[in-house]
C-alpha positions as a printed Julia matrix, in Angstrom:
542×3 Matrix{Float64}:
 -37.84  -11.33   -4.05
 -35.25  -11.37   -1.55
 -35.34   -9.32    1.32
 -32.84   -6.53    0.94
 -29.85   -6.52    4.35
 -29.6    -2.79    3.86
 -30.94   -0.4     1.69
 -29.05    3.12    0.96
 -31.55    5.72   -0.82
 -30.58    9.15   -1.93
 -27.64    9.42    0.51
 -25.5    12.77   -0.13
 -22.83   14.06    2.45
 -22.05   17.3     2.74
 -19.18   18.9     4.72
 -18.77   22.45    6.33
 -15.56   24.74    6.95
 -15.75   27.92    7.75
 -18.57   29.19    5.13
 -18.01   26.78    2.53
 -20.0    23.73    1.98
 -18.3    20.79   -0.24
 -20.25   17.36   -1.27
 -18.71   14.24   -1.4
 -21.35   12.0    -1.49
 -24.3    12.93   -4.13
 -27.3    11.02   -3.8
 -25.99    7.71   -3.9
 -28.56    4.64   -3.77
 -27.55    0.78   -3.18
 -28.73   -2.04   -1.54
 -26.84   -5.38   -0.32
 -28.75   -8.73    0.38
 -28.12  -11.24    2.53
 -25.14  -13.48    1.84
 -24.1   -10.94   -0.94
 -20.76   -9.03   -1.44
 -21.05   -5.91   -3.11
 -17.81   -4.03   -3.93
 -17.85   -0.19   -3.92
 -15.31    0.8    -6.3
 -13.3     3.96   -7.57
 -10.35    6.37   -6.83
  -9.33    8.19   -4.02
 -11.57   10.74   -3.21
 -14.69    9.53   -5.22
 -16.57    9.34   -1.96
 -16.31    5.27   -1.55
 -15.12    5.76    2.32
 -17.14    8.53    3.18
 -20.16    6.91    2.48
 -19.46    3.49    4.22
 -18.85    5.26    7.25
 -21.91    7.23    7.03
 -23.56    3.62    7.51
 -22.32    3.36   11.31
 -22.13    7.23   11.59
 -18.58    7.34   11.5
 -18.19   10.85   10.08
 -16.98   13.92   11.93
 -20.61   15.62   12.95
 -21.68   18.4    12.87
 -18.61   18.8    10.37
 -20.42   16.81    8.39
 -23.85   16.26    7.08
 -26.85   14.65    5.19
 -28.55   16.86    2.76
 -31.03   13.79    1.69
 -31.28   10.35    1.9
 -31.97    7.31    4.4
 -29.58    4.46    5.48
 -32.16    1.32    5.65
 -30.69   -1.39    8.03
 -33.48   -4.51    8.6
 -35.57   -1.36    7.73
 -34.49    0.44   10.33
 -33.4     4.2     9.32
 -29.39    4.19   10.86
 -29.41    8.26    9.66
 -32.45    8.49   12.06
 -31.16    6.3    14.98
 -30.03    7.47   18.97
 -26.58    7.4    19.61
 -27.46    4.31   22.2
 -29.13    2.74   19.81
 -26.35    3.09   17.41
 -23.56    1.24   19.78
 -25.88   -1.4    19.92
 -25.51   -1.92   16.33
 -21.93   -0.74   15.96
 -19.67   -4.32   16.61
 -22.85   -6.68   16.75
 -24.74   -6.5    13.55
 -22.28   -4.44   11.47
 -18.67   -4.15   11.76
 -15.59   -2.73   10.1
 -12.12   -3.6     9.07
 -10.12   -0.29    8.04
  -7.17   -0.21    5.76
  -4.38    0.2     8.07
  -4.54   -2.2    11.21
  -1.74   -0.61   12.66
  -3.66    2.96   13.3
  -6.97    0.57   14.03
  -5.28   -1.08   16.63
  -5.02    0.5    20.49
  -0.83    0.06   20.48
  -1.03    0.16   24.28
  -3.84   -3.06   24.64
  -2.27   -6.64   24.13
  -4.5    -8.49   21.59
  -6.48  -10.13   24.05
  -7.63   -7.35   25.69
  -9.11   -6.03   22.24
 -10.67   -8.84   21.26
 -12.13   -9.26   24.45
 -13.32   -5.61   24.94
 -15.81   -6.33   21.86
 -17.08   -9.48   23.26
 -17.63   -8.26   26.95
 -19.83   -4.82   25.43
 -21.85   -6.67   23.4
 -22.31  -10.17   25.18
 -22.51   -9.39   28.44
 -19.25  -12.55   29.13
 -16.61  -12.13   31.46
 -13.08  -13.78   32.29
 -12.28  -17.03   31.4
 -15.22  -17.1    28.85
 -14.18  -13.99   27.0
 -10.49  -15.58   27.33
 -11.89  -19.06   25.33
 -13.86  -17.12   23.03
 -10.82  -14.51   21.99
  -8.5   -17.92   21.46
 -11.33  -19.59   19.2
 -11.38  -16.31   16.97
  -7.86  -15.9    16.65
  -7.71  -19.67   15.13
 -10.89  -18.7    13.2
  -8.51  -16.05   11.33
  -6.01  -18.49   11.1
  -3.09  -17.1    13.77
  -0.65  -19.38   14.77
   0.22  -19.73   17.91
  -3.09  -18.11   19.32
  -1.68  -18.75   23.09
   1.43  -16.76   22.52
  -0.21  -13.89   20.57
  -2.83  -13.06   23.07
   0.14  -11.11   25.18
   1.43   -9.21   22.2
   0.93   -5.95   21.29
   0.08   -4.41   17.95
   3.5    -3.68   17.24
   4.61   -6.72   17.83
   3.33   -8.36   14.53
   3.47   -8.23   10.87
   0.71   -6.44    8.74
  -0.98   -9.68    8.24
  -1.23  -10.82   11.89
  -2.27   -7.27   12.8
  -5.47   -7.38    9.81
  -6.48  -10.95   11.09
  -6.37   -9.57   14.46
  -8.96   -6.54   13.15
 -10.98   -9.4    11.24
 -10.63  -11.28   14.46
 -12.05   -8.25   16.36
 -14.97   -7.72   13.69
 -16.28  -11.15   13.67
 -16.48  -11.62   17.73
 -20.41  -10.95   17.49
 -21.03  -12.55   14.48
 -22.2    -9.63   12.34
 -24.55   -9.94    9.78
 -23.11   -6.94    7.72
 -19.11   -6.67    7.35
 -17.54   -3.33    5.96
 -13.99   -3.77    4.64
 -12.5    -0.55    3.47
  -9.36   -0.99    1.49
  -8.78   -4.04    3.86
  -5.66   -5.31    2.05
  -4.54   -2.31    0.47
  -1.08   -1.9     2.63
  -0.37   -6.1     2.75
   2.08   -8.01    0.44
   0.21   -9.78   -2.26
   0.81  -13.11   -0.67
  -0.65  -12.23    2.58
  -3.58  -10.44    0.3
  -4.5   -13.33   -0.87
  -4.9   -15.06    2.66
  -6.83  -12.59    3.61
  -9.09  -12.36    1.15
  -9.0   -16.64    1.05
 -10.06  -15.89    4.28
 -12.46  -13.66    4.34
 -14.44  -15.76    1.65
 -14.55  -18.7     3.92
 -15.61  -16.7     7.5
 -18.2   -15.19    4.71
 -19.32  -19.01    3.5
 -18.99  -20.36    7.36
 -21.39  -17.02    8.75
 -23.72  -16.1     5.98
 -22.64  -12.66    6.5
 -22.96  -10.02    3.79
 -20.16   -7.44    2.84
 -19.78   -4.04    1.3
 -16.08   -4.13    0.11
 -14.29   -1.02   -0.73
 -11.39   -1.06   -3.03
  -9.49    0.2    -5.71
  -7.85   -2.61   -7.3
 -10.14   -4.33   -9.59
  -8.46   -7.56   -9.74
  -9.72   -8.26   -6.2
 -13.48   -7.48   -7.53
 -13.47   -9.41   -9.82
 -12.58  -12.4    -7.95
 -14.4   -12.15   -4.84
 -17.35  -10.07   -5.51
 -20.67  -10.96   -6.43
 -21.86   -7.12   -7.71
 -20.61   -4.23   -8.13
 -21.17   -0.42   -8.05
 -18.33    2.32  -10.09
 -18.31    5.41   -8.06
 -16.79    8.63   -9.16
 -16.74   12.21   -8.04
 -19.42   11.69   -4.95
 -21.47    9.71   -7.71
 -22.34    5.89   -8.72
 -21.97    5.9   -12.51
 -22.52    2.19  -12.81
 -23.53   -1.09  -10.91
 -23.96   -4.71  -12.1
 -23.0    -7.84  -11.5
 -19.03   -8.37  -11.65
 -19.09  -10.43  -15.03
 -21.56   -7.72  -16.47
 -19.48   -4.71  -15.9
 -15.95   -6.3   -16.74
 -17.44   -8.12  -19.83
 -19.47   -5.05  -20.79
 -18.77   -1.74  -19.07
 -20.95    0.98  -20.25
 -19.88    4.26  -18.72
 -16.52    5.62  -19.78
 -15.35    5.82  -16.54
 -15.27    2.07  -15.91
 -14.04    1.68  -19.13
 -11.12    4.06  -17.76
 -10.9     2.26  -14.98
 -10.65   -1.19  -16.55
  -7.97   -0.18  -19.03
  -5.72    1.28  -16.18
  -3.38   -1.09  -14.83
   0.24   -0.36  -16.07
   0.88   -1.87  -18.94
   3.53   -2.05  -21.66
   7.16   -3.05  -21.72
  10.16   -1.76  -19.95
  12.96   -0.58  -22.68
  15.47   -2.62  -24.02
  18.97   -2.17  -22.55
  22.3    -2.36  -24.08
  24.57   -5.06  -23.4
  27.05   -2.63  -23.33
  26.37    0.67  -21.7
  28.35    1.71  -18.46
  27.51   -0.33  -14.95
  26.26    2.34  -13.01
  26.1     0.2    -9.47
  27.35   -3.22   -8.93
  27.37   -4.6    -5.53
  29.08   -7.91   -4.23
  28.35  -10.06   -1.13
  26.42   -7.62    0.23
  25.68   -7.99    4.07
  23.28   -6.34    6.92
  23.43   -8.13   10.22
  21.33   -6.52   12.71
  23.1    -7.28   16.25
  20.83   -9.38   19.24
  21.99   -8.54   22.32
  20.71  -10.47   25.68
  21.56  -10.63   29.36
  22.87   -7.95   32.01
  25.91   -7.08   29.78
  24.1    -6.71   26.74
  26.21   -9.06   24.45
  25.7   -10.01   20.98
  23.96  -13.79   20.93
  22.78  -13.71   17.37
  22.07  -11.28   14.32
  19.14  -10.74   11.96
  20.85  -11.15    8.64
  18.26   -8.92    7.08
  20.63   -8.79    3.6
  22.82  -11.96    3.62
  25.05  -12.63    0.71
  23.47  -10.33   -2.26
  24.9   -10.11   -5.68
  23.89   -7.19   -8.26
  24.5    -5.3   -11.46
  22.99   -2.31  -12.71
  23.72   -0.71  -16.0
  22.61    2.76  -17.45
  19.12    3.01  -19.09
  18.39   -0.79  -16.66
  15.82   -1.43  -14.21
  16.53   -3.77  -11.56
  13.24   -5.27   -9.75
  13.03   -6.27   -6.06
  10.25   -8.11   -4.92
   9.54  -10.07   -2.22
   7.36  -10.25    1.13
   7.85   -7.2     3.76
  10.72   -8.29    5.72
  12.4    -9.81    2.75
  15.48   -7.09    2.98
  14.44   -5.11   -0.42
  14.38   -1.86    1.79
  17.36   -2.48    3.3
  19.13   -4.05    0.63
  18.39   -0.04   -1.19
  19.24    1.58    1.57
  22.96   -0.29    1.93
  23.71    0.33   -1.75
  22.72    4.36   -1.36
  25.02    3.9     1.58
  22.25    5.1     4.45
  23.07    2.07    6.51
  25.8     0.42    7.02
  26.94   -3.04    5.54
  29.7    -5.63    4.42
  30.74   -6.41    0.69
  31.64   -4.51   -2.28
  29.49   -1.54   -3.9
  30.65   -0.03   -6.69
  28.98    3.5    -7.91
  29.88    5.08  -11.04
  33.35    3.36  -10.48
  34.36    4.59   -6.85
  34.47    2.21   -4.37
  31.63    3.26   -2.18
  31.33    0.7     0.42
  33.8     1.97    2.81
  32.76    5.76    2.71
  32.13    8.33    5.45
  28.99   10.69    5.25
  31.11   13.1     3.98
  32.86   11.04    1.3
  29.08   10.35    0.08
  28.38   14.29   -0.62
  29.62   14.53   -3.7
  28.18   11.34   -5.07
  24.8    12.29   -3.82
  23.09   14.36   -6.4
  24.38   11.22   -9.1
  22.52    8.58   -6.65
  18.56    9.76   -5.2
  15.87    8.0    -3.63
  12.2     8.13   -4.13
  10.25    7.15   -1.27
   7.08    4.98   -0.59
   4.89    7.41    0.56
   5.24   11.24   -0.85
   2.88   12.94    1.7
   5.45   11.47    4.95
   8.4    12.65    2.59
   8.05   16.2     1.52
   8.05   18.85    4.12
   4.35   20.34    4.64
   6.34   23.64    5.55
   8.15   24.34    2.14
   6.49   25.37   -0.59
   6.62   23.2    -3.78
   9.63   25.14   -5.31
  11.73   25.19   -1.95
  11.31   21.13   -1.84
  12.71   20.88   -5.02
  15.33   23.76   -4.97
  16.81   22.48   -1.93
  19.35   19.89   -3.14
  20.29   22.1    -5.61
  21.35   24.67   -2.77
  23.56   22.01   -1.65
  25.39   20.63   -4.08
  24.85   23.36   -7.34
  25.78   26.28   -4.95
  27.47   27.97   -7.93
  23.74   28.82   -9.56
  21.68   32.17   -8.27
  18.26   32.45   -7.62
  17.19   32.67  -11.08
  19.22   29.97  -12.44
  17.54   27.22   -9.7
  14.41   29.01  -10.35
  14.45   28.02  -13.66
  16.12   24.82  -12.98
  12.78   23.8   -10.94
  10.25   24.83  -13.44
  12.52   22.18  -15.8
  11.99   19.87  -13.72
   8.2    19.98  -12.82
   8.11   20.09  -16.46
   9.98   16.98  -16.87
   6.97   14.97  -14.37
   4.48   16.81  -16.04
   3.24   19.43  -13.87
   2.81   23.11  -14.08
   5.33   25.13  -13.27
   3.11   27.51  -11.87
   2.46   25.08   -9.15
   5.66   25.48   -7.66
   4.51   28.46   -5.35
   2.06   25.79   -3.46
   2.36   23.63   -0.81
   2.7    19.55   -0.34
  -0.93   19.29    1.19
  -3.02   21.12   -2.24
  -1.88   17.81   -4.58
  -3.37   14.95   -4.61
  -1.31   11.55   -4.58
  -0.22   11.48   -7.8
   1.36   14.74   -7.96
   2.84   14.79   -4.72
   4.69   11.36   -5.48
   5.57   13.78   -9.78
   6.86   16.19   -6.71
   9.22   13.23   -4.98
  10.42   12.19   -8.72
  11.35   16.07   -9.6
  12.89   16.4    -6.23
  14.99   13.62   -7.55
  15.41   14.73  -11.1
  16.23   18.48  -10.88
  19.82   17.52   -9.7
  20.16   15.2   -13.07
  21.01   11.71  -11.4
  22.49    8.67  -12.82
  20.7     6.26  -10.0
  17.27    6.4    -8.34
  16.61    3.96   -5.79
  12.9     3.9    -6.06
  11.31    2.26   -2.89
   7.3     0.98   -3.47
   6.84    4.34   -5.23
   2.89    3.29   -6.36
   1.8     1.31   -3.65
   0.03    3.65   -2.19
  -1.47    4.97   -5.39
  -4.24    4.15   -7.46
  -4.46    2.46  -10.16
  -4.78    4.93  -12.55
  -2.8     7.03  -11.36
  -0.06    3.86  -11.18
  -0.09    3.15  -14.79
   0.71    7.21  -14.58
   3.69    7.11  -12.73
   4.49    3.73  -14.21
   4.1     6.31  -18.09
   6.35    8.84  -16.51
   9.28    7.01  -15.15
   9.73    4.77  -18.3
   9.7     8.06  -20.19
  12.28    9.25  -18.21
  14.5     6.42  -18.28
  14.73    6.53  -22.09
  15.03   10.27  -22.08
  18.45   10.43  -19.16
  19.4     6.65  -19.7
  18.52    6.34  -15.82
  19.6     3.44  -14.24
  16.46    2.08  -11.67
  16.63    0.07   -8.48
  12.99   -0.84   -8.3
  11.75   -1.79   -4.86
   8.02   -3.25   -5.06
   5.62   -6.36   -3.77
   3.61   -5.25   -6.73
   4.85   -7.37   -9.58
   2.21   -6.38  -12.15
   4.42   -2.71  -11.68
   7.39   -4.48  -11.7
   6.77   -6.58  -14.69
   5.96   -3.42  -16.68
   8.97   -1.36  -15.34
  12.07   -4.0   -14.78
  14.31   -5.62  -17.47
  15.99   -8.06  -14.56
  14.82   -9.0   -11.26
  15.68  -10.52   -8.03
  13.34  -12.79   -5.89
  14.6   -11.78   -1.67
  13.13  -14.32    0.98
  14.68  -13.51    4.42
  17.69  -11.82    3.13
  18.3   -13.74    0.37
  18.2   -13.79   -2.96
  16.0   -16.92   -4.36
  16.02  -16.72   -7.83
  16.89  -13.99  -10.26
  17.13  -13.33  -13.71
  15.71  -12.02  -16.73
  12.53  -10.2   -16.26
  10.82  -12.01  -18.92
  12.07  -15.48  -18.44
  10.97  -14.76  -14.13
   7.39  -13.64  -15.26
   6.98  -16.35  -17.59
   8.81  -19.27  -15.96
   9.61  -18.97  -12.47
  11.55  -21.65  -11.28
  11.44  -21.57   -7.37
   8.61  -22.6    -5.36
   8.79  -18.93   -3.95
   8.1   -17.13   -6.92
   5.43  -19.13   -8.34
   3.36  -18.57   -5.21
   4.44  -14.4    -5.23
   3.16  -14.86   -9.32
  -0.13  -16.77   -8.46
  -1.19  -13.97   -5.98
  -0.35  -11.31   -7.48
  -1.77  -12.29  -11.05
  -4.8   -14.27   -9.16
  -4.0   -17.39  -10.68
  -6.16  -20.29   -8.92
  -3.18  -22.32   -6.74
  -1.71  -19.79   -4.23
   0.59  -22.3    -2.6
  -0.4   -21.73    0.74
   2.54  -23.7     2.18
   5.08  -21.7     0.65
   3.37  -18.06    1.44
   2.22  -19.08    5.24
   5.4   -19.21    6.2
């Protein structure tokens, strides 16, 4: 039998507050061999993150705890370990690579420093050596450029540079354990799938093994060898990957399996109303150089867009971050300024002032990306919801936007009695039902709905995907859809538009785009996001 890498028996994790004691790991048991990947599985808050970091002893102690159980590393007990003996461990033998690279990353350290600051604790190297060594990693991960990058600071490059820096960072000691937790969650599906191309060949080139936490099972499925289905602090079922897809045995993988959205957006009459309609639509973002700050170039960020958008329609935007969807929203809801035509409800919008917008405002809402940075944590539920309604339904008393509010948490499917709590006591899903009734209660014609289940999971995306279709057929809503996730879009948008740098490369039909892309472009977004086998590396590298 092979020997086991590390062996995880009867771990639980327990956390204290005041007098209460919650646990949200329950004796969970697992172990990972050498060479293996095993993927850890489940929603948010099933206990998949809390227990990886309990490997390295990550947690916040004495906060938190372990009732029972031992963490088996080479044999050695990691639970039972010396903080000095940890930080021997921690960066040489096992790593990590945490979801978002941009709160991983010191934003006051250049790259190089980073990189290097691994490799001179654990290796004992200094200057030039640690220099060489930092330059051969970030080609390892595939940065181009690596000269020029080891200056730059964290802000200074896209999500995908920043996770091939961490990856960079958590191969410098060649580990023989690699913990990725949600590593590609916040990336485009095009750079997704270089980073997970990626991390299958560092994987092939260093034997290394890897526990690989996720929710999205389409990655599993492709890149890992087994398996375990946690839910609720619990592992419910583990396998090997063509076991539990092929034959899952618990209901809750069965749940899980059967929750990506689905079904078809509705069909849309030739012939209702345009509700927005935008021509030649332009966002240059000045460049300014030298003493007297002139303007040498522009970032045409939109350049030359072309849209229609009828009642009861959903428009889909996809493309890479830094495409211009965002912005491209954002000029048609008139919060930025831009060049060409916009139409809204008939009124020529393009031209307006702030205050010109008011009364248009409660016709045209947005729905933000993520609903925990967009409702206030100081208003209750109720307030959030009642407060456009104080500005542009003045006319109504207390009463009337009381009952106005329960409507609309009825309308997203949430109690009304939940309107006396606060932002912080939902989870996800219902904060982002909260964003959509913030929207609804003032009975718009157009929501502008920007990545509003990216940072959901998938269950709870084929819920929000449910509730929005629902009620588009039930106000005749007319949707700007902003996502990089085209399986969303595809079940949401009748029509969609490709953006590459600010432009539009193909659009059309949502069917006929789905089925038979055209442009280079697309097919590559479609083969990453549907993990077809040819990702057209040339095309998404760019």
């Amino acid at each position: 039998m092979t020997e086991t890498l590390l062996s995880i028996r009867d771990l639980s994790v327990a956390f204290h507050q005041g007098g209460n004691v919650s646990l949200a790991v329950d004796r969970v048991s697992f172990d990972i061999l050498p060479g293996e990947v095993l993927a850890l599985v489940g929603e948010s808050g099933s206990g998949k993150s809390v227990t990886a970091n309990s490997i390295l002893k990550l947690l916040p102690y004495p906060a938190a705890s372990h009732p029972s159980g031992q963490i088996l590393f080479e044999g050695r007990d990691l639970l039972a370990a010396t903080e000095p003996e940890l930080r021997k461990v921690r960066g040489d033998d096992i790593t990590m690579i945490f979801q978002e690279p941009m709160t991983s990353l010191n934003p006051l350290h250049t790259v190089e420093r980073q990189i290097g600051e691994v490799v001179e604790l654990h290796k004992g190297i200094s200057g030039r050596a640690v220099r060489t060594r930092t330059l051969e990693l970030l080609n390892q991960v595939g940065i181009r450029d690596p000269e020029k990058r080891l200056s730059a600071y964290p802000h200074e490059l896209s999500g995908g540079q920043r996770q091939r820096v961490m990856i960079a960072m958590a191969l410098a000691n060649r580990p023989k354990l690699l913990i990725a937790d949600e590593p590609t969650t916040a990336l485009d599906v095009t750079v997704q799938a270089q980073i997970l191309e990626l991390l299958k060949d560092l994987k092939g080139q260093h034997g290394m093994s890897m526990l690989f936490i996720t929710h999205d099972l389409g990655i599993v499925r492709k890149f890992a060898d087994r398996v375990c289905v946690m839910t609720k602090g619990k592992i419910v079922e583990t396998g090997t990957v063509e076991d539990v897809f092929a034959k899952p045995q618990h209901p809750y993988t069965q749940h899980l399996l059967a929750s990506e959205p689905r079904g078809e957006p509705p069909p849309v009459d030739p012939d209702s109303p345009v509700v927005m309609e935008g021509k030649d639509i332009r966002v240059w973002f000045p460049i300014k150089a030298g003493f007297m700050r002139r303007v040498v170039d522009h970032v045409k960020a939109v350049d030359g867009v072309d849209l229609t958008l009828r009642a009861g329609q959903t428009l889909g935007v996809v493309g890479e971050s830094g495409s211009g969807k965002t912005t491209l929203g954002l000029a048609l809801a008139r919060l930025i300024a831009s060049r060409g035509r916009i139409a809204f409800i008939g009124n020529e919008i393009e031209n307006y002032s702030f205050r010109q917008m008011r009364p248009l405002r409660d016709k045209l809402q947005v729905v933000f990306q993520d609903p925990y940075g967009s409702l206030s944590p100081r208003m209750s539920v109720g307030d959030i919801i009642a407060e456009g309604l104080k500005v542009h339904e003045r006319a109504l008393s207390a009463d009337e936007r009381d009952e106005r509010v329960a409507w609309a948490l009825g309308e997203v499917g949430l109690d009304t009695a939940t309107r006396w709590r606060y932002p912080h006591e939902f989870s996800g899903g219902q904060r982002q039902r909260i964003a959509i009734a913030r929207a609804m209660v003032l009975k718009p014609r157009f929501v502008m709905l920007d990545e509003p289940t990216s940072a959901l999971d998938m269950t709870v995306q084929a819920q929000v995907v449910d509730l929005l279709r629902d009620l588009q057929k039930k106000h005749d809503l007319a949707y700007l859809f902003i996502s990089h996730d085209l399986k969303v879009v595809k079940a949401l948008a009748n029509h969609v538009i490709v953006m590459r740098l600010g432009k539009v490369v193909e659009e059309g039909p949502a069917e006929r785009i789905f089925r038979a892309p055209r442009e280079d472009y697309t097919r590559a977004l479609m083969a990453a996001a549907f993990n077809l086998e040819a990702v057209e590396h040339e095309v998404i590298g760019q």
